[in-house]
Short mmCIF file of C-alpha atoms in Angstrom, two decimals:
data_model
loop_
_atom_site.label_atom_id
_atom_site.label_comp_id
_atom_site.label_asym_id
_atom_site.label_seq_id
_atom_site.Cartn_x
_atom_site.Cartn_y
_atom_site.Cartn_z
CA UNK A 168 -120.05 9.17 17.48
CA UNK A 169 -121.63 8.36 20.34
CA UNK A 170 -119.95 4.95 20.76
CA UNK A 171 -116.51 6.89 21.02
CA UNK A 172 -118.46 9.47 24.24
CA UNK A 173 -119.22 6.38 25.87
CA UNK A 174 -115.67 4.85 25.18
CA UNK A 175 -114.15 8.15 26.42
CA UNK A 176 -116.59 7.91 29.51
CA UNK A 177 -115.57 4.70 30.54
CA UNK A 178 -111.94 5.05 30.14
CA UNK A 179 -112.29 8.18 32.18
CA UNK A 180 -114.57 6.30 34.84
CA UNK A 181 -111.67 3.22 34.40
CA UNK A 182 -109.03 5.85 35.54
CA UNK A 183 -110.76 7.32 38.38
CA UNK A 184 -111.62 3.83 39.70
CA UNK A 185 -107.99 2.75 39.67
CA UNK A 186 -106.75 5.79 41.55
CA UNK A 187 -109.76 5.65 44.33
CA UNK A 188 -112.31 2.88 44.42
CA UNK A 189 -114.92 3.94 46.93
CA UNK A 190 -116.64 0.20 46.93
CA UNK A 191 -113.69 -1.49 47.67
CA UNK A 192 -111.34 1.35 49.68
CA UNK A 193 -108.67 0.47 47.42
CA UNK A 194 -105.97 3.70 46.64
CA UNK A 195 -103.84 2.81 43.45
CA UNK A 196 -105.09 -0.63 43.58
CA UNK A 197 -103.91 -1.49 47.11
CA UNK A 198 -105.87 -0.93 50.64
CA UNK A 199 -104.88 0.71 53.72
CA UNK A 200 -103.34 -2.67 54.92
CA UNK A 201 -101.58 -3.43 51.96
CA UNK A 202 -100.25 0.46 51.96
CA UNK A 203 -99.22 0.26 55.50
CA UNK A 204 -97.42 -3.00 55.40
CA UNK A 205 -95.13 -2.00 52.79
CA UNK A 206 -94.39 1.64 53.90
CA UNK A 207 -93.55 -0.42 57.17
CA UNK A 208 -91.23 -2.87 55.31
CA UNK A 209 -89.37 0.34 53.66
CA UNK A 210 -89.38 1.65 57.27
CA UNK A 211 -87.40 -1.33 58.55
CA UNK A 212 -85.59 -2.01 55.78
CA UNK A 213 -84.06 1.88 55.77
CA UNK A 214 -83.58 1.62 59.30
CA UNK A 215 -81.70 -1.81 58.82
CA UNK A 216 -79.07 -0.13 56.51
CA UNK A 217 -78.62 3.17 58.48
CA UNK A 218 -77.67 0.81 61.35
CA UNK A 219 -75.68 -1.29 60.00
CA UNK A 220 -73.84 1.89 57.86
CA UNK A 221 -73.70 3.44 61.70
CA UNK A 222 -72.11 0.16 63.22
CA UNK A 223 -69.95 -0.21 60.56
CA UNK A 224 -68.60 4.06 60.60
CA UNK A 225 -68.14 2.74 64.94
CA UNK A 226 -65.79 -0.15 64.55
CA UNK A 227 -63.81 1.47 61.85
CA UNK A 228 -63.13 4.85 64.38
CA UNK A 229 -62.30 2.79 66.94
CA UNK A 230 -59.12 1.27 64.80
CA UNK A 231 -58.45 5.07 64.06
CA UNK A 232 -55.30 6.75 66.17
CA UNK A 233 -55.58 10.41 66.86
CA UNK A 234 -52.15 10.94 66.80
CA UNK A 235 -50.67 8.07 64.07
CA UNK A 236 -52.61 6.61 61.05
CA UNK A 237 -53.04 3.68 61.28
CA UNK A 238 -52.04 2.95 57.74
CA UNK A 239 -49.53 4.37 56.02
CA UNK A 240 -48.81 4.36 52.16
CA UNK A 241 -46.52 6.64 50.97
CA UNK A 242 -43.31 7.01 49.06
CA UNK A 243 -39.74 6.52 50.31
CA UNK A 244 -38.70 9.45 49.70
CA UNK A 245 -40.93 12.43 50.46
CA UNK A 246 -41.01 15.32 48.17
CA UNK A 247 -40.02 18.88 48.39
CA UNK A 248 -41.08 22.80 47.77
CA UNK A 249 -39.48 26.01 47.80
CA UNK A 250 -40.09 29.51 48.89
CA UNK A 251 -40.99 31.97 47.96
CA UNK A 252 -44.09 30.57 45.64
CA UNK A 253 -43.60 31.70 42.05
CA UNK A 254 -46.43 31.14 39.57
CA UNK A 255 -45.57 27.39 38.45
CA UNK A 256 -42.32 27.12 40.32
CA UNK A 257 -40.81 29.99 38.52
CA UNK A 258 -38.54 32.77 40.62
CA UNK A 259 -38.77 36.21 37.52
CA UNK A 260 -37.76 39.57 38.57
CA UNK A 261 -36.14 42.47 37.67
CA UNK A 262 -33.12 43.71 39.72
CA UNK A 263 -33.71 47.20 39.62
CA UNK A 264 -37.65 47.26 39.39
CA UNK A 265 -38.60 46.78 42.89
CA UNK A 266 -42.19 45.54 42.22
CA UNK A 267 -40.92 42.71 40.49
CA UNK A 268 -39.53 41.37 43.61
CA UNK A 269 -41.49 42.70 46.76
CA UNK A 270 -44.09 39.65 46.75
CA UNK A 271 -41.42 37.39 46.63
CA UNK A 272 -39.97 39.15 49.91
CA UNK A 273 -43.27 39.48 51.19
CA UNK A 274 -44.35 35.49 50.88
CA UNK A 275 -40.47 35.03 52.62
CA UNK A 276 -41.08 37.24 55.45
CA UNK A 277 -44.60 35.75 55.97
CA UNK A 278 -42.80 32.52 55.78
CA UNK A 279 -40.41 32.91 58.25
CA UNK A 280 -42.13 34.24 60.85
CA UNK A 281 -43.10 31.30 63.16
CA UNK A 282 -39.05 30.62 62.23
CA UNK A 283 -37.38 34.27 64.58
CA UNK A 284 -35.23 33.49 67.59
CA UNK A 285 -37.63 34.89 70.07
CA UNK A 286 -40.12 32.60 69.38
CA UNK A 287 -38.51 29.23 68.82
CA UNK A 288 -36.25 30.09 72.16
CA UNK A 289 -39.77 30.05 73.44
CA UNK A 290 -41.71 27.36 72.05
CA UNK A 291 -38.95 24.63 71.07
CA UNK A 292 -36.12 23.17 72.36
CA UNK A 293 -32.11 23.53 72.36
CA UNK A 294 -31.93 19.92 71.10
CA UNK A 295 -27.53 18.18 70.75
CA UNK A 296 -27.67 18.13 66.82
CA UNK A 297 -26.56 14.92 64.56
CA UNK A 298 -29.20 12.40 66.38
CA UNK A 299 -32.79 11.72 66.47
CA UNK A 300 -35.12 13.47 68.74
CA UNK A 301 -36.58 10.28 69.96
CA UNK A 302 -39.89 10.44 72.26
CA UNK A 303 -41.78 7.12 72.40
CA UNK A 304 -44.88 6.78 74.26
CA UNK A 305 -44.99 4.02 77.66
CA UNK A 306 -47.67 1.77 76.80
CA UNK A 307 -50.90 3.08 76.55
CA UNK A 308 -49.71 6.21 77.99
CA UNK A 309 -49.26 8.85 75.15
CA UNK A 310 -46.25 11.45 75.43
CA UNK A 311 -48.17 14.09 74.16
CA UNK A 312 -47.58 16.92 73.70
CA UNK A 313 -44.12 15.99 71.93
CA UNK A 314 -41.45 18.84 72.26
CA UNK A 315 -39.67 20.20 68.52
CA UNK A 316 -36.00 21.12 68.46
CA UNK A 317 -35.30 24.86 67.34
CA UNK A 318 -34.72 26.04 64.26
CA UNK A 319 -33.63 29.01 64.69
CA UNK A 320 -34.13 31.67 61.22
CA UNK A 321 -30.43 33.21 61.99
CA UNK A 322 -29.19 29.66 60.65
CA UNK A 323 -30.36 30.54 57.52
CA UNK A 324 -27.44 33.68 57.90
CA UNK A 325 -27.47 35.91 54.69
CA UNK A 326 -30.58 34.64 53.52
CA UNK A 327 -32.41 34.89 56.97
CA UNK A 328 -33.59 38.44 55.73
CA UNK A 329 -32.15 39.83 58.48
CA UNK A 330 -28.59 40.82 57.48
CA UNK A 331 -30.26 41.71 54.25
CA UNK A 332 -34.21 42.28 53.95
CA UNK A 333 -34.52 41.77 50.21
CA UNK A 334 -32.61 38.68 50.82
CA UNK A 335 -30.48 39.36 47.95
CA UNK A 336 -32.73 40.03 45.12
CA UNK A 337 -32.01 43.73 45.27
CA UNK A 338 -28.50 42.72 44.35
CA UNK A 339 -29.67 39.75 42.11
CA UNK A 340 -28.20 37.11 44.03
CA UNK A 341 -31.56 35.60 44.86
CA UNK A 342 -32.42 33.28 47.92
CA UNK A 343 -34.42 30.14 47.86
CA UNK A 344 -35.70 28.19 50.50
CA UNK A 345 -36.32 24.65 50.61
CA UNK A 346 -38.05 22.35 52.19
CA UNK A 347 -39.22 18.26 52.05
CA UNK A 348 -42.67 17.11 53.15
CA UNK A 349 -43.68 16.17 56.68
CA UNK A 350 -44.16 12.32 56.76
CA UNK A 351 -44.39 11.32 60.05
CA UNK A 352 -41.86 8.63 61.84
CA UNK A 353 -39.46 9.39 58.32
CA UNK A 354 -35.82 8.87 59.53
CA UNK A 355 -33.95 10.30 57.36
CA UNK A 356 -30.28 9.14 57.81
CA UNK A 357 -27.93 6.70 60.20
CA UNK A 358 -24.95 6.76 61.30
CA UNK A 359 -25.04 10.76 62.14
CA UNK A 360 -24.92 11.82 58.57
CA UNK A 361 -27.71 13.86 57.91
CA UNK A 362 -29.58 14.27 54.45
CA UNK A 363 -28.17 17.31 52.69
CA UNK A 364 -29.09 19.34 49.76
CA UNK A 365 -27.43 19.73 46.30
CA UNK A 366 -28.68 22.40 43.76
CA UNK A 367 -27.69 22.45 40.18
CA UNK A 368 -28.76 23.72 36.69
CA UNK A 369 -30.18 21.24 34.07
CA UNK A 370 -27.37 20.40 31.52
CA UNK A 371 -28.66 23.45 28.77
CA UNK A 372 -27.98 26.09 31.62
CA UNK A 373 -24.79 24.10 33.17
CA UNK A 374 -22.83 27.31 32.55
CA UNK A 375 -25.26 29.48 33.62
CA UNK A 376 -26.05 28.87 36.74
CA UNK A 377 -22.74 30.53 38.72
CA UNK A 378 -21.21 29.62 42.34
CA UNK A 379 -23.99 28.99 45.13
CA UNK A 380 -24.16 29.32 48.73
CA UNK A 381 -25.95 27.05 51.50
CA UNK A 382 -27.32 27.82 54.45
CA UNK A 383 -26.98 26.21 56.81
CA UNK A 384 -23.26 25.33 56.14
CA UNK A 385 -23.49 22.39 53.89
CA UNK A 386 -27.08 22.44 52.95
CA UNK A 387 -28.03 20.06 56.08
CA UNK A 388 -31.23 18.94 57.09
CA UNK A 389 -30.16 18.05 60.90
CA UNK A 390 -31.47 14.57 62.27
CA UNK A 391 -32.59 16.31 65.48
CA UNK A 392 -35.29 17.32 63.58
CA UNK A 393 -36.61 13.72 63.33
CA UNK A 394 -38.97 12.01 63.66
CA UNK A 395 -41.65 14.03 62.72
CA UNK A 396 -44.88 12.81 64.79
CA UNK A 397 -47.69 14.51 63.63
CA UNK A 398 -49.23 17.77 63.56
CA UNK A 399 -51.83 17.04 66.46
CA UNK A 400 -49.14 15.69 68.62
CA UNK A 401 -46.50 17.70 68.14
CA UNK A 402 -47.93 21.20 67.79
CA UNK A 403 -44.61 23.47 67.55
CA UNK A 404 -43.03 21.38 65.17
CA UNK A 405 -40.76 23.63 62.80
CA UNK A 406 -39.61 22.07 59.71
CA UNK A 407 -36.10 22.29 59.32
CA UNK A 408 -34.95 24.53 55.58
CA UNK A 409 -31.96 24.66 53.88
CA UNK A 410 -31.22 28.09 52.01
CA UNK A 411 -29.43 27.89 48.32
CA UNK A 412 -28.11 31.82 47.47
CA UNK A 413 -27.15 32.48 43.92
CA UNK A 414 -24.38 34.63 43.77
CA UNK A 415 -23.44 35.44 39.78
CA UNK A 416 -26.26 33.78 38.40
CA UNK A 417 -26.26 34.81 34.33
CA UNK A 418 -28.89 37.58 33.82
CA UNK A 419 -31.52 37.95 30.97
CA UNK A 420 -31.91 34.09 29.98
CA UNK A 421 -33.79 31.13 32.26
CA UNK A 422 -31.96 28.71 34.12
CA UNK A 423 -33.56 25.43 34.97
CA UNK A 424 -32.54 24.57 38.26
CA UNK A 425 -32.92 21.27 39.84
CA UNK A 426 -32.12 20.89 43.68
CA UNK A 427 -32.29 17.30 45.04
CA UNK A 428 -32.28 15.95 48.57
CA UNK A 429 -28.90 13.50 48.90
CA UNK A 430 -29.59 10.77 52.24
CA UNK A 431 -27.78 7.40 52.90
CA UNK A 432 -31.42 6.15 53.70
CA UNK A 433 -33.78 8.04 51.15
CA UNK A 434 -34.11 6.48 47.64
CA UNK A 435 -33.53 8.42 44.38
CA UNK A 436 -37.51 8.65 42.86
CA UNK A 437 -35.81 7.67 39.63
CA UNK A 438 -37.68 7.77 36.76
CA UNK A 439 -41.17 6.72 38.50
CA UNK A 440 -41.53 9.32 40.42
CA UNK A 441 -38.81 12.27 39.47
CA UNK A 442 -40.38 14.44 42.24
CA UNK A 443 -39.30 12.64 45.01
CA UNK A 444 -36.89 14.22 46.80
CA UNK A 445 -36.12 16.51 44.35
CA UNK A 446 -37.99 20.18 42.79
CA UNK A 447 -36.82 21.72 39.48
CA UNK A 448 -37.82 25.06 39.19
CA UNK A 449 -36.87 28.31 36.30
CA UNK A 450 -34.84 31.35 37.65
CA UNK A 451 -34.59 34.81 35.79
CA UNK A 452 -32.72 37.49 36.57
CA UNK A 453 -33.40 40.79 34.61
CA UNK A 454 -30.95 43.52 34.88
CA UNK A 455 -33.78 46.22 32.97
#
């Protein structure tokens, strides 16, 4: 019994010695020096890699470009949205319940905004259509800001929401607007042909679907709207929209709709990406 106390004692005694020995200074089993000359090593060592992470963060910002990335990796043909925002790309109301439809005015009106007369005559240019709006910087000297070419919303004629403010879907003949992704320096055509827009109803709904109307005449995406440089240099850029109207759509069933962008530069995504240059979306038109 009193063999284990005295065990106990000088385990206890053991433990106490490791942590501080007073005889020989030593703190965990190492001494001031020792201590110090490591948390010194750590020091440098930390200090080393926050350097060289700081050096390294330098010369990669200084291959950076404000204005341009420096690299680009995208597809060939960008991809495109509509308005107004349905939940999952799906356009449902009701013709004659009007709070079915209002949000889908509201997001429209909200969206077209920055797009009235007034304010593109003031912001943007009157730019000749059917050719690039080239502006190329001199050397080092940046052209910045770039100038945008008008789009004016009255293009967009009966689906403007002018004309008519429920831009048809108090009649049921809906209007979507549509609209491909900024990439910057994308040229989208040659020759003067500019990329257009074809909208049709996936082969189930073929004879659903009814006549449509574009807006602008032809479903045109103008080339003076190109090249698009970037969002920090050119700060009033508009993207240009194309307007599809559906005027006897059928009512009471869903239509799958597919509208695709048509270019004599732009590549069909095919089947590894089917989004490029293309959106599908569901229409329904209620008539209760």
């Amino acid at each position: 019994m009193s063999g284990s106390k005295e065990e106990d004692r000088k385990g206890s005694s053991e433990w106490r010695e490791f942590f501080w020995n007073p005889r020989t200074h030593e703190l965990l089993g190492r001494t001031a020096t020792s201590w110090g000359l490591i948390l010194l090593f750590y020091l440098v060592f930390y200090l080393f890699l926050a350097g060289m992470f700081t050096l390294t963060m330098y010369v990669m910002l200084l291959t950076l470009d404000d204005y341009k990335p420096t690299w680009q990796d995208r597809l060939a043909t960008p991809g495109m949205m509509i308005r107004p925002k349905g939940d999952q790309l799906e356009i449902t109301f009701s013709v004659s319940s009007t709070e079915t439809w209002d949000g889908f005015v509201d997001n429209l009106n909200s969206f077209l905004a920055p797009y009235n007369d007034s304010d593109q005559a003031q912001s943007n240019d009157n730019c000749p259509p059917d050719q690039y709006f080239i502006q190329e910087d001199s050397g080092e000297v940046r052209n910045n800001p770039k100038r945008s070419c008008q789009f004016n919303r009255t293009m967009l004629e009966e689906c403007s929401g002018i004309s008519d403010r429920f831009y048809g879907y108090s009649r049921g003949q809906p209007c979507v607007l549509l609209k491909l992704n900024r990439v910057i320096g994308l040229l989208p055509g040659k020759d003067g042909q500019s990329p257009y827009i074809t909208c049709g109803a996936k082969r189930e709904d073929s004879d659903k679907i009814g006549p449509l109307a574009y807006f602008p005449p032809n479903g045109t995406f103008n080339l003076m709207y190109y090249p698009y440089y970037g969002r920090r240099a050119q700060v009033n850029y508009t993207q240009p929209l194309v307007a599809v109207k559906f005027l006897n759509a059928s009512l009471n069933t869903d239509i799958n709709v597919e509208c695709k962008v048509t270019s004599n530069t732009l590549a069909d995504g095919g089947e590894r990406d089917k989004f490029a240059g293309r959106v599908s979306f569901k229409l329904r038109i209620n008539d209760n």
